[in-house]
Amino acid sequence: MATVIDLAPSILSANFAQLGADAKAALEGGGTVLHLDVMDGHFVPNLTIGPPVVASLRKTIPDVTFDCHLMIENADEFIPAFAEAGANWISVHQEACVHLDRTLHLIESHGCKPGVVINPATPVHMLDEVLEIVHHVLVMSVNPGFGAQHFIPNSLKKVETLRRIRESRGLAFRIEIDGGVALDTVGDIVRAGAEILVAGNAVFSHGDIRENASKLLQAARSAASAAAKASPRLRRASTVPRNSKSDRHLRQT
Ligand code: DX5
Ligand code: ZN
């Protein structure tokens, strides 16, 4: 089974005066998941959107997975509101959650898929105890807070490590990457093992949004299929193992 690659346009770089139209254009171009960045001005030095914006987008985009990336300190207080607003996936930062296991279960209890995020300076092994209960792991490939930053190459090693751990432990979480994903980085990113590709600047900041999304997704899928031909191990790594604990999350996706 070949790796399933999802492109998740990040609306952080969209024109907020025409947010619905920009988001739809990115999805028409090939985006399969909409990535929504929530920032609180405390955990990260920027402010963005809250549940009302998610609810408005949900009205105009009823049938696409909404991936809410919470860069906030008090996630537990807001998870119910984001679920109610229409989030499908909710991810929280390992660095921001004192009771991470509880928070991930809280997300699930509200009918959403739980994801965990790590900053560039956080080692993958900080996630050892929660990998069985997450639907996805999001590797930050920039320091969170802003769009259009340079990709941090060390993130590739972290993606590879996650892929190896998933294979050796027979788990099924998906691997997402966020920050600096563009035509010049996407090949290495996909070859390392990332499957959900968040892209803001490369999709929204210049030229035609549909065309940008389409070219990026095509480049990613070509790299994934070339890598799978070259290495059958990559195909195995992306196959969902039967009876794994996280399998139930994937069946609902
Ligand atoms: C940064 C956000 C990202 C951001 C990525 O904190 O989490 O989702 O939009 O931006 P680009 O694709 O512009 O690097
Ligand atoms: Zn993000």
XYZ file of N, CA and C and ligand atoms in Angstrom:
774
model
N 0.847 -1.194 0.000
C 0.000 0.000 0.000
C 0.884 1.246 0.000
N 0.637 2.156 -0.935
C 1.472 3.355 -0.996
C 1.066 4.339 0.097
N 2.001 5.196 0.464
C 1.727 6.211 1.479
C 0.632 7.159 0.998
N -0.298 7.473 1.876
C -1.326 8.469 1.546
C -0.788 9.835 1.957
N -0.665 10.728 0.988
C -0.163 12.074 1.280
C -1.337 13.048 1.309
N -1.425 13.803 2.398
C -2.436 14.861 2.496
C -1.744 16.215 2.494
N -2.324 17.150 1.743
C -1.862 18.540 1.806
C -2.837 19.306 2.687
N -2.294 19.971 3.700
C -3.127 20.711 4.650
C -2.799 22.204 4.562
N -3.485 22.946 3.690
C -3.201 24.380 3.591
C -3.446 25.070 4.934
N -2.481 25.898 5.338
C -2.609 26.642 6.604
C -3.117 28.047 6.291
N -4.290 28.359 6.835
C -4.904 29.661 6.501
C -4.171 30.843 7.122
N -3.134 30.571 7.922
C -2.388 31.666 8.547
C -1.878 32.669 7.508
N -1.550 32.179 6.315
C -1.024 33.081 5.283
C -2.096 33.521 4.289
N -3.358 33.178 4.563
C -4.436 33.594 3.640
C -4.776 35.067 3.868
N -5.556 35.620 2.968
C -6.077 36.981 3.129
C -7.327 36.876 4.006
N -7.228 37.332 5.247
C -8.332 37.143 6.196
C -9.577 37.927 5.804
N -9.444 38.896 4.912
C -10.624 39.628 4.446
C -11.445 38.782 3.474
N -10.869 37.713 2.993
C -11.600 36.793 2.101
C -11.216 35.355 2.441
N -11.314 35.079 3.716
C -10.809 33.803 4.235
C -11.500 32.592 3.619
N -12.835 32.641 3.547
C -13.581 31.502 3.006
C -13.180 31.219 1.567
N -13.081 32.269 0.769
C -12.750 32.095 -0.652
C -11.327 31.562 -0.811
N -10.394 32.092 -0.035
C -9.006 31.618 -0.125
C -8.912 30.145 0.288
N -9.586 29.803 1.377
C -9.545 28.411 1.848
C -10.127 27.475 0.788
N -11.244 27.883 0.214
C -11.866 27.021 -0.811
C -10.935 26.859 -2.016
N -10.265 27.926 -2.397
C -9.348 27.837 -3.549
C -8.240 26.823 -3.262
N -7.708 26.850 -2.044
C -6.630 25.913 -1.693
C -7.136 24.475 -1.704
N -8.377 24.286 -1.293
C -8.946 22.929 -1.284
C -9.249 22.479 -2.711
N -9.717 23.392 -3.529
C -9.960 23.045 -4.944
C -8.655 22.668 -5.641
N -7.560 23.290 -5.215
C -6.251 22.982 -5.808
C -5.680 21.649 -5.343
N -6.289 21.025 -4.365
C -5.796 19.707 -3.942
C -5.646 19.557 -2.444
N -5.857 20.629 -1.705
C -5.813 20.514 -0.245
C -6.871 19.523 0.220
N -6.490 18.630 1.126
C -7.428 17.591 1.565
C -7.832 17.772 3.024
N -7.101 18.636 3.710
C -7.332 18.921 5.128
C -7.099 20.415 5.286
N -7.926 21.113 6.079
C -7.672 22.539 6.293
C -7.027 22.734 7.664
N -5.846 23.355 7.656
C -5.065 23.538 8.894
C -5.342 24.923 9.480
N -5.788 24.931 10.742
C -6.204 26.183 11.383
C -5.306 26.436 12.596
N -4.535 27.498 12.547
C -3.554 27.807 13.591
C -4.150 28.721 14.638
N -4.171 28.241 15.864
C -4.766 28.985 16.974
C -3.641 29.418 17.918
N -3.454 30.722 18.071
C -2.345 31.250 18.889
C -2.882 32.196 19.950
N -2.230 32.155 21.133
C -2.793 32.873 22.288
C -1.984 34.065 22.763
N -0.861 34.358 22.131
C -0.036 35.470 22.586
C 0.754 35.166 23.855
N 0.654 33.923 24.364
C 1.416 33.522 25.552
C 2.380 32.385 25.200
N 1.786 31.265 24.762
C 2.647 30.140 24.374
C 3.478 30.513 23.147
N 2.871 31.264 22.244
C 3.609 31.783 21.082
C 3.380 33.298 20.999
N 4.329 34.015 20.423
C 4.228 35.484 20.426
C 3.368 36.019 19.280
N 2.152 35.532 19.192
C 1.248 36.008 18.132
C -0.180 35.638 18.529
N -1.135 36.321 17.942
C -2.555 36.058 18.187
C -3.222 35.744 16.857
N -4.105 34.755 16.863
C -4.796 34.491 15.590
C -6.295 34.323 15.815
N -6.781 33.122 15.614
C -8.237 32.934 15.560
C -8.744 32.123 16.758
N -10.059 32.200 16.982
C -10.705 31.401 18.013
C -11.875 30.626 17.428
N -12.665 29.984 18.287
C -13.769 29.141 17.806
C -14.755 29.834 16.852
N -15.089 31.130 17.016
C -16.061 31.719 16.071
C -15.599 31.676 14.611
N -14.294 31.855 14.392
C -13.795 31.814 13.008
C -13.878 30.380 12.469
N -13.561 29.417 13.329
C -13.677 28.004 12.907
C -15.138 27.701 12.558
N -16.062 28.182 13.374
C -17.494 27.918 13.115
C -17.950 28.575 11.813
N -17.469 29.767 11.534
C -17.851 30.436 10.280
C -17.313 29.677 9.076
N -16.059 29.238 9.182
C -15.485 28.467 8.066
C -16.241 27.156 7.885
N -16.643 26.549 8.991
C -17.361 25.273 8.914
C -18.674 25.425 8.160
N -19.313 26.607 8.313
C -20.583 26.827 7.595
C -20.357 26.864 6.098
N -19.256 27.455 5.698
C -19.017 27.595 4.253
C -18.265 26.390 3.661
N -17.605 25.603 4.522
C -16.870 24.401 4.064
C -17.345 23.231 4.922
N -18.451 22.594 4.552
C -19.051 21.604 5.455
C -18.345 20.248 5.512
N -17.607 19.878 4.478
C -17.231 18.470 4.372
C -15.728 18.201 4.263
N -14.913 19.096 4.773
C -13.460 18.873 4.734
C -12.963 18.766 6.180
N -11.967 17.922 6.382
C -11.393 17.769 7.723
C -10.743 19.076 8.181
N -11.143 19.540 9.355
C -10.521 20.730 9.958
C -9.512 20.265 11.008
N -8.271 20.702 10.804
C -7.141 20.306 11.641
C -6.760 21.522 12.490
N -7.219 21.543 13.750
C -6.964 22.707 14.604
C -5.692 22.506 15.405
N -4.718 23.337 15.140
C -3.402 23.281 15.792
C -3.397 24.338 16.895
N -3.533 23.865 18.134
C -3.635 24.793 19.262
C -2.248 25.135 19.796
N -1.852 26.385 19.610
C -0.598 26.881 20.192
C -0.999 27.774 21.361
N -1.588 27.130 22.384
C -2.127 27.873 23.521
C -1.772 27.147 24.813
N -1.763 27.902 25.908
C -1.349 27.327 27.194
C -2.456 26.526 27.880
N -3.670 27.004 27.804
C -4.760 26.375 28.556
C -5.718 25.632 27.621
N -5.170 24.666 26.910
C -5.946 23.966 25.882
C -7.234 23.351 26.437
N -7.178 22.769 27.633
C -8.356 22.073 28.169
C -9.590 22.989 28.224
N -9.357 24.253 28.465
C -10.483 25.194 28.575
C -11.166 25.441 27.234
N -10.436 25.252 26.145
C -10.972 25.632 24.842
C -11.323 24.453 23.935
N -10.873 23.265 24.299
C -11.132 22.093 23.445
C -12.639 21.899 23.185
N -13.499 21.983 24.205
C -14.934 21.797 23.916
C -15.461 22.806 22.885
N -15.012 24.042 22.977
C -15.501 25.073 22.053
C -15.004 24.829 20.619
N -13.781 24.361 20.482
C -13.291 24.082 19.122
C -14.004 22.860 18.533
N -14.272 21.875 19.364
C -15.014 20.701 18.881
C -16.409 21.122 18.433
N -17.050 21.921 19.240
C -18.393 22.414 18.936
C -18.399 23.255 17.651
N -17.314 23.996 17.429
C -17.217 24.878 16.253
C -17.012 24.104 14.953
N -16.607 22.827 15.062
C -16.465 22.038 13.833
C -15.095 21.442 13.597
N -14.223 21.494 14.600
C -12.907 20.857 14.428
C -13.078 19.340 14.312
N -12.247 18.706 13.491
C -12.219 17.239 13.406
C -10.988 16.686 14.111
N -9.867 17.328 13.848
C -8.625 16.952 14.529
C -8.236 18.137 15.411
N -7.783 17.855 16.620
C -7.257 18.914 17.485
C -5.900 18.455 17.994
N -4.877 19.293 17.752
C -3.551 18.938 18.268
C -3.102 19.963 19.285
N -2.363 19.459 20.282
C -1.862 20.308 21.362
C -0.355 20.094 21.490
N 0.325 21.113 22.005
C 1.776 21.028 22.150
C 2.164 20.272 23.411
N 3.109 19.359 23.253
C 3.664 18.655 24.416
C 4.213 19.666 25.420
N 4.818 20.748 24.907
C 5.474 21.721 25.794
C 4.466 22.547 26.583
N 3.205 22.586 26.107
C 2.207 23.465 26.729
C 1.233 22.714 27.631
N 1.323 21.376 27.647
C 0.314 20.591 28.382
C 0.958 19.862 29.555
N 0.621 20.285 30.744
C 1.174 19.653 31.948
C 0.630 18.231 32.079
N -0.664 18.055 31.758
C -1.302 16.740 31.862
C -1.673 16.280 30.448
N -0.643 15.970 29.690
C -0.838 15.707 28.263
C -1.779 14.534 28.006
N -1.616 13.452 28.742
C -2.473 12.280 28.537
C -3.946 12.668 28.759
N -4.202 13.415 29.806
C -5.583 13.845 30.100
C -6.132 14.720 28.964
N -5.314 15.618 28.471
C -5.755 16.533 27.412
C -6.076 15.768 26.127
N -5.238 14.782 25.801
C -5.496 13.994 24.579
C -6.800 13.203 24.713
N -7.040 12.660 25.898
C -8.309 11.950 26.103
C -9.497 12.916 26.093
N -9.287 14.115 26.563
C -10.359 15.123 26.525
C -10.754 15.423 25.069
N -9.752 15.548 24.212
C -10.025 15.801 22.786
C -10.880 14.663 22.223
N -10.462 13.437 22.521
C -11.200 12.277 22.012
C -12.627 12.244 22.569
N -12.779 12.629 23.817
C -14.117 12.580 24.446
C -15.075 13.576 23.806
N -14.517 14.548 23.095
C -15.373 15.507 22.389
C -15.540 15.122 20.908
N -15.181 13.905 20.579
C -15.439 13.391 19.231
C -14.408 13.801 18.202
N -13.254 14.311 18.638
C -12.208 14.721 17.692
C -11.006 13.788 17.777
N -10.204 13.783 16.709
C -8.975 12.977 16.707
C -7.876 13.746 17.424
N -7.240 13.139 18.425
C -6.191 13.848 19.146
C -4.828 13.777 18.450
N -4.174 14.949 18.393
C -2.812 14.997 17.863
C -1.902 15.673 18.863
N -0.610 15.319 18.794
C 0.360 15.968 19.679
C 1.441 16.616 18.810
N 1.905 17.783 19.269
C 2.861 18.581 18.488
C 4.149 18.741 19.294
N 5.299 18.701 18.594
C 6.564 19.027 19.268
C 7.288 20.142 18.518
N 7.841 21.046 19.328
C 8.649 22.151 18.804
C 9.984 21.638 18.281
N 10.687 22.457 17.516
C 11.992 22.016 16.992
C 12.981 21.572 18.066
N 12.933 22.155 19.262
C 13.920 21.797 20.295
C 13.479 20.627 21.176
N 12.318 20.070 20.914
C 11.807 18.976 21.749
C 12.116 17.625 21.111
N 12.778 16.715 21.839
C 13.086 15.409 21.248
C 11.834 14.539 21.084
N 11.848 13.725 20.074
C 10.736 12.806 19.788
C 10.415 11.929 20.992
N 11.445 11.568 21.745
C 11.213 10.623 22.842
C 10.358 11.190 23.975
N 10.127 12.493 23.966
C 9.192 13.072 24.936
C 7.768 12.554 24.707
N 7.549 11.929 23.551
C 6.198 11.458 23.204
C 5.999 9.963 23.441
N 7.057 9.295 23.924
C 7.006 7.827 24.030
C 5.716 7.302 24.666
N 5.253 7.977 25.721
C 4.115 7.436 26.484
C 2.749 7.783 25.891
N 2.706 8.608 24.862
C 1.384 8.959 24.304
C 1.194 8.501 22.855
N 2.203 7.892 22.284
C 2.084 7.542 20.855
C 0.945 6.561 20.581
N 0.590 5.771 21.566
C -0.501 4.798 21.354
C -1.879 5.448 21.325
N -1.980 6.665 21.833
C -3.323 7.255 21.926
C -3.526 8.429 20.978
N -2.537 8.720 20.142
C -2.724 9.854 19.224
C -3.042 9.389 17.805
N -3.822 10.210 17.146
C -4.133 9.969 15.737
C -3.009 10.478 14.843
N -2.361 11.571 15.274
C -1.233 12.097 14.490
C -0.228 12.790 15.399
N 1.016 12.791 14.920
C 2.082 13.546 15.580
C 2.496 14.644 14.612
N 2.506 15.877 15.111
C 2.881 17.025 14.278
C 4.277 17.491 14.683
N 5.195 17.405 13.732
C 6.566 17.862 13.956
C 6.677 19.295 13.454
N 6.974 20.222 14.364
C 7.170 21.607 13.927
C 8.538 21.719 13.262
N 8.544 22.215 12.029
C 9.803 22.385 11.315
C 10.177 23.860 11.232
N 9.481 24.685 12.007
C 9.887 26.068 12.325
C 9.485 26.270 13.785
N 9.981 27.319 14.392
C 9.491 27.659 15.736
C 8.109 28.278 15.570
N 7.113 27.770 16.311
C 5.736 28.178 16.036
C 5.475 29.651 16.354
N 4.538 30.228 15.626
C 4.146 31.612 15.873
C 3.924 32.409 14.597
N 4.642 32.061 13.554
C 4.569 32.865 12.332
C 4.701 31.981 11.090
N 4.124 32.469 10.006
C 4.280 31.791 8.725
C 5.560 32.270 8.045
N 5.862 31.659 6.919
C 6.949 32.094 6.030
C 8.330 32.102 6.692
N 8.595 31.142 7.546
C 9.942 31.029 8.121
C 10.705 29.928 7.374
N 12.033 29.888 7.639
C 12.859 28.881 6.967
C 12.705 27.509 7.620
N 12.626 26.501 6.788
C 12.543 25.108 7.222
C 13.785 24.727 8.032
N 13.587 24.069 9.153
C 14.709 23.614 9.997
C 15.033 22.154 9.634
N 16.181 21.918 8.980
C 16.470 20.582 8.417
C 16.482 19.452 9.436
N 16.830 19.738 10.692
C 16.874 18.677 11.705
C 15.518 17.992 11.894
N 14.453 18.687 11.476
C 13.108 18.093 11.583
C 13.008 16.785 10.796
N 13.802 16.677 9.739
C 13.732 15.461 8.916
C 14.136 14.232 9.735
N 15.163 14.416 10.587
C 15.611 13.286 11.428
C 14.496 12.888 12.395
N 13.768 13.883 12.873
C 12.690 13.579 13.822
C 11.553 12.815 13.137
N 11.275 13.181 11.904
C 10.247 12.453 11.147
C 10.697 11.002 10.930
N 11.971 10.838 10.565
C 12.492 9.469 10.350
C 12.431 8.656 11.642
N 12.777 9.297 12.749
C 12.727 8.599 14.049
C 11.302 8.153 14.360
N 10.359 9.039 14.126
C 8.951 8.687 14.390
C 8.505 7.517 13.531
N 8.932 7.543 12.283
C 8.546 6.449 11.374
C 9.109 5.118 11.875
N 10.358 5.151 12.332
C 10.979 3.908 12.840
C 10.270 3.423 14.103
N 9.948 4.362 14.983
C 9.270 3.978 16.233
C 7.900 3.383 15.909
N 7.196 4.019 14.976
C 5.858 3.524 14.605
C 5.952 2.095 14.085
N 6.966 1.865 13.269
C 7.113 0.521 12.701
C 7.482 -0.480 13.797
N 8.446 -0.110 14.629
C 8.918 -1.093 15.617
C 7.861 -1.376 16.682
N 7.016 -0.401 16.985
C 5.992 -0.637 18.022
C 4.641 -1.038 17.430
N 4.554 -1.121 16.103
C 3.300 -1.546 15.458
C 2.166 -0.563 15.689
N 2.488 0.737 15.661
C 1.471 1.763 15.906
C 0.960 2.338 14.583
N -0.013 3.233 14.684
C -0.678 3.681 13.456
C -0.843 5.196 13.359
N -0.217 5.956 14.244
C -0.370 7.406 14.140
C 0.185 7.904 12.804
N -0.395 9.000 12.319
C 0.136 9.580 11.092
C 1.159 10.668 11.448
N 2.021 10.977 10.502
C 3.099 11.941 10.759
C 2.854 13.203 9.930
N 2.738 14.323 10.636
C 2.439 15.610 10.008
C 3.633 16.536 10.223
N 3.837 17.443 9.291
C 4.937 18.404 9.445
C 4.423 19.797 9.125
N 4.973 20.804 9.809
C 4.409 22.153 9.739
C 5.517 23.189 9.806
N 5.668 23.928 8.694
C 6.622 25.023 8.677
C 7.641 24.883 7.558
N 7.646 25.841 6.636
C 8.642 25.839 5.568
C 8.437 24.761 4.525
N 7.234 24.215 4.452
C 6.965 23.201 3.412
C 6.741 23.944 2.089
N 7.552 23.631 1.098
C 7.493 24.332 -0.190
C 8.061 23.405 -1.265
N 8.041 23.873 -2.505
C 8.491 23.000 -3.601
C 9.940 22.540 -3.413
N 10.767 23.388 -2.802
C 12.181 23.008 -2.655
C 12.462 22.131 -1.434
N 11.499 21.956 -0.557
C 11.731 21.115 0.631
C 10.870 19.854 0.644
N 9.787 19.865 -0.138
C 8.778 18.817 0.025
C 9.289 17.409 -0.321
N 10.227 17.311 -1.266
C 10.760 15.990 -1.633
C 11.445 15.337 -0.440
N 12.356 16.069 0.201
C 13.068 15.526 1.373
C 12.086 15.207 2.503
N 11.095 16.049 2.644
C 10.117 15.875 3.728
C 9.344 14.567 3.544
N 8.901 14.334 2.351
C 8.125 13.118 2.061
C 9.021 11.880 2.142
N 10.242 11.994 1.645
C 11.166 10.851 1.715
C 11.501 10.501 3.165
N 11.495 11.495 4.032
C 11.755 11.215 5.454
C 10.593 10.457 6.084
N 9.381 10.635 5.522
C 8.236 9.875 6.044
C 7.038 10.703 6.466
N 7.057 12.019 6.222
C 5.881 12.827 6.584
C 4.757 12.565 5.591
N 3.534 12.541 6.093
C 2.377 12.186 5.258
C 1.331 13.293 5.188
N 1.300 14.150 6.192
C 0.356 15.276 6.194
C 1.207 16.537 6.170
N 1.075 17.296 5.104
C 1.985 18.408 4.866
C 1.249 19.723 5.025
N 1.603 20.463 6.060
C 0.982 21.774 6.287
C 1.759 22.797 5.471
N 1.039 23.639 4.754
C 1.734 24.686 3.983
C 0.888 25.948 3.945
N 1.472 27.038 4.411
C 0.783 28.326 4.402
C 1.353 29.240 3.343
N 2.572 29.696 3.570
C 3.214 30.641 2.664
C 3.260 30.123 1.224
N 3.627 28.864 1.055
C 3.796 28.320 -0.302
C 2.471 28.242 -1.053
N 1.370 28.205 -0.327
C 0.062 28.091 -0.987
C -0.579 29.468 -1.189
N -0.518 30.320 -0.162
C -1.352 31.528 -0.168
C -0.626 32.832 -0.490
N 0.705 32.870 -0.367
C 1.352 34.187 -0.337
C 1.706 34.788 -1.690
N 1.643 34.020 -2.728
C 2.000 34.580 -4.045
C 1.273 33.794 -5.133
N 1.055 34.446 -6.262
C 0.486 33.745 -7.420
C -0.909 33.207 -7.182
N -1.209 32.114 -7.891
C -2.557 31.545 -7.886
C -2.653 30.442 -6.821
N -3.585 30.595 -5.906
C -3.681 29.660 -4.765
C -3.942 28.227 -5.237
N -4.890 28.074 -6.173
C -5.215 26.710 -6.658
C -3.987 26.051 -7.265
N -3.316 26.817 -8.117
C -2.146 26.288 -8.809
C -1.022 25.952 -7.812
N -0.813 26.806 -6.836
C 0.232 26.549 -5.828
C -0.041 25.240 -5.082
N -1.302 25.076 -4.664
C -1.660 23.864 -3.914
C -1.478 22.639 -4.796
N -1.936 22.759 -6.027
C -1.883 21.622 -6.934
C -0.437 21.192 -7.223
N 0.438 22.177 -7.476
C 1.849 21.847 -7.772
C 2.539 21.226 -6.555
N 2.219 21.746 -5.389
C 2.864 21.231 -4.175
C 2.426 19.793 -3.894
N 1.130 19.546 -4.036
C 0.619 18.194 -3.786
C 1.194 17.212 -4.806
N 1.242 17.664 -6.049
C 1.787 16.788 -7.098
C 3.258 16.459 -6.827
N 4.031 17.463 -6.444
C 5.455 17.235 -6.145
C 5.587 16.247 -4.979
N 4.731 16.404 -3.978
C 4.799 15.523 -2.803
C 4.439 14.090 -3.187
N 3.383 13.946 -3.953
C 2.941 12.591 -4.313
C 3.939 11.910 -5.234
N 4.557 12.685 -6.135
C 5.574 12.073 -7.012
C 6.750 11.591 -6.176
N 7.181 12.422 -5.218
C 8.323 12.022 -4.374
C 7.965 10.785 -3.557
N 6.727 10.724 -3.067
C 6.313 9.568 -2.257
C 6.287 8.317 -3.101
N 5.795 8.439 -4.321
C 5.696 7.213 -5.112
C 7.074 6.762 -5.594
N 7.978 7.709 -5.908
C 9.351 7.317 -6.271
C 10.042 6.657 -5.078
N 9.826 7.204 -3.890
C 10.470 6.637 -2.695
C 9.945 5.240 -2.410
N 8.648 5.035 -2.623
C 8.060 3.716 -2.352
C 8.611 2.672 -3.324
N 8.836 3.095 -4.582
C 9.398 2.150 -5.566
C 10.827 1.794 -5.183
N 11.559 2.808 -4.716
C 12.974 2.584 -4.387
C 13.137 1.770 -3.115
N 12.195 1.890 -2.193
C 12.346 1.217 -0.902
C 11.041 0.617 -0.415
N 10.879 -0.700 -0.565
C 9.655 -1.346 -0.100
C 9.428 -1.120 1.391
N 10.512 -0.853 2.155
C 10.391 -0.618 3.588
C 9.492 0.599 3.863
N 9.593 1.611 2.974
C 8.759 2.804 3.137
C 7.296 2.456 2.996
N 7.000 1.520 2.063
C 5.599 1.127 1.897
C 5.083 0.446 3.149
N 5.941 -0.457 3.689
C 5.509 -1.166 4.898
C 5.265 -0.204 6.046
N 6.159 0.788 6.170
C 6.058 1.712 7.299
C 4.751 2.482 7.271
N 4.184 2.679 6.089
C 2.981 3.497 6.005
C 1.709 2.669 6.035
N 1.883 1.352 6.136
C 0.702 0.500 6.165
C 0.161 0.411 7.586
N -1.135 0.605 7.738
C -1.721 0.583 9.076
C -1.750 -0.845 9.602
N -1.079 -1.118 10.708
C -1.082 -2.478 11.231
C -2.457 -2.853 11.780
N -2.826 -4.108 11.632
C -4.104 -4.545 12.194
C -4.016 -4.627 13.702
N -5.133 -4.438 14.332
C -5.270 -4.616 15.782
C -4.454 -3.638 16.620
N -3.857 -2.625 15.988
C -3.126 -1.684 16.832
C -4.135 -0.790 17.524
N -3.712 -0.242 18.655
C -4.648 0.521 19.469
C -5.170 1.751 18.727
N -4.311 2.367 17.905
C -4.721 3.594 17.224
C -5.546 3.338 15.973
N -5.696 2.076 15.601
C -6.427 1.724 14.394
C -7.844 2.301 14.421
N -8.455 2.293 15.609
C -9.832 2.774 15.689
C -9.918 4.241 15.278
N -8.857 5.032 15.560
C -8.894 6.426 15.138
C -8.925 6.518 13.629
N -8.081 5.716 12.990
C -7.958 5.823 11.545
C -9.223 5.384 10.836
N -9.902 4.376 11.382
C -11.124 3.919 10.727
C -12.193 5.012 10.726
N -12.139 5.886 11.723
C -13.169 6.929 11.799
C -12.839 8.135 10.934
N -11.584 8.227 10.467
C -11.144 9.437 9.766
C -11.906 9.653 8.471
C 3.373 28.346 12.443
C 2.132 27.622 12.008
C 2.116 27.115 10.642
C 2.349 28.101 9.560
C 3.268 27.427 8.604
O 3.371 28.481 13.814
O 1.853 26.537 12.869
O 0.960 26.318 10.363
O 1.223 28.529 8.885
O 3.624 28.386 7.736
P 4.511 28.245 6.435
O 3.945 27.164 5.596
O 4.328 29.617 5.882
O 5.917 27.991 6.887
Zn 0.259 25.025 12.317
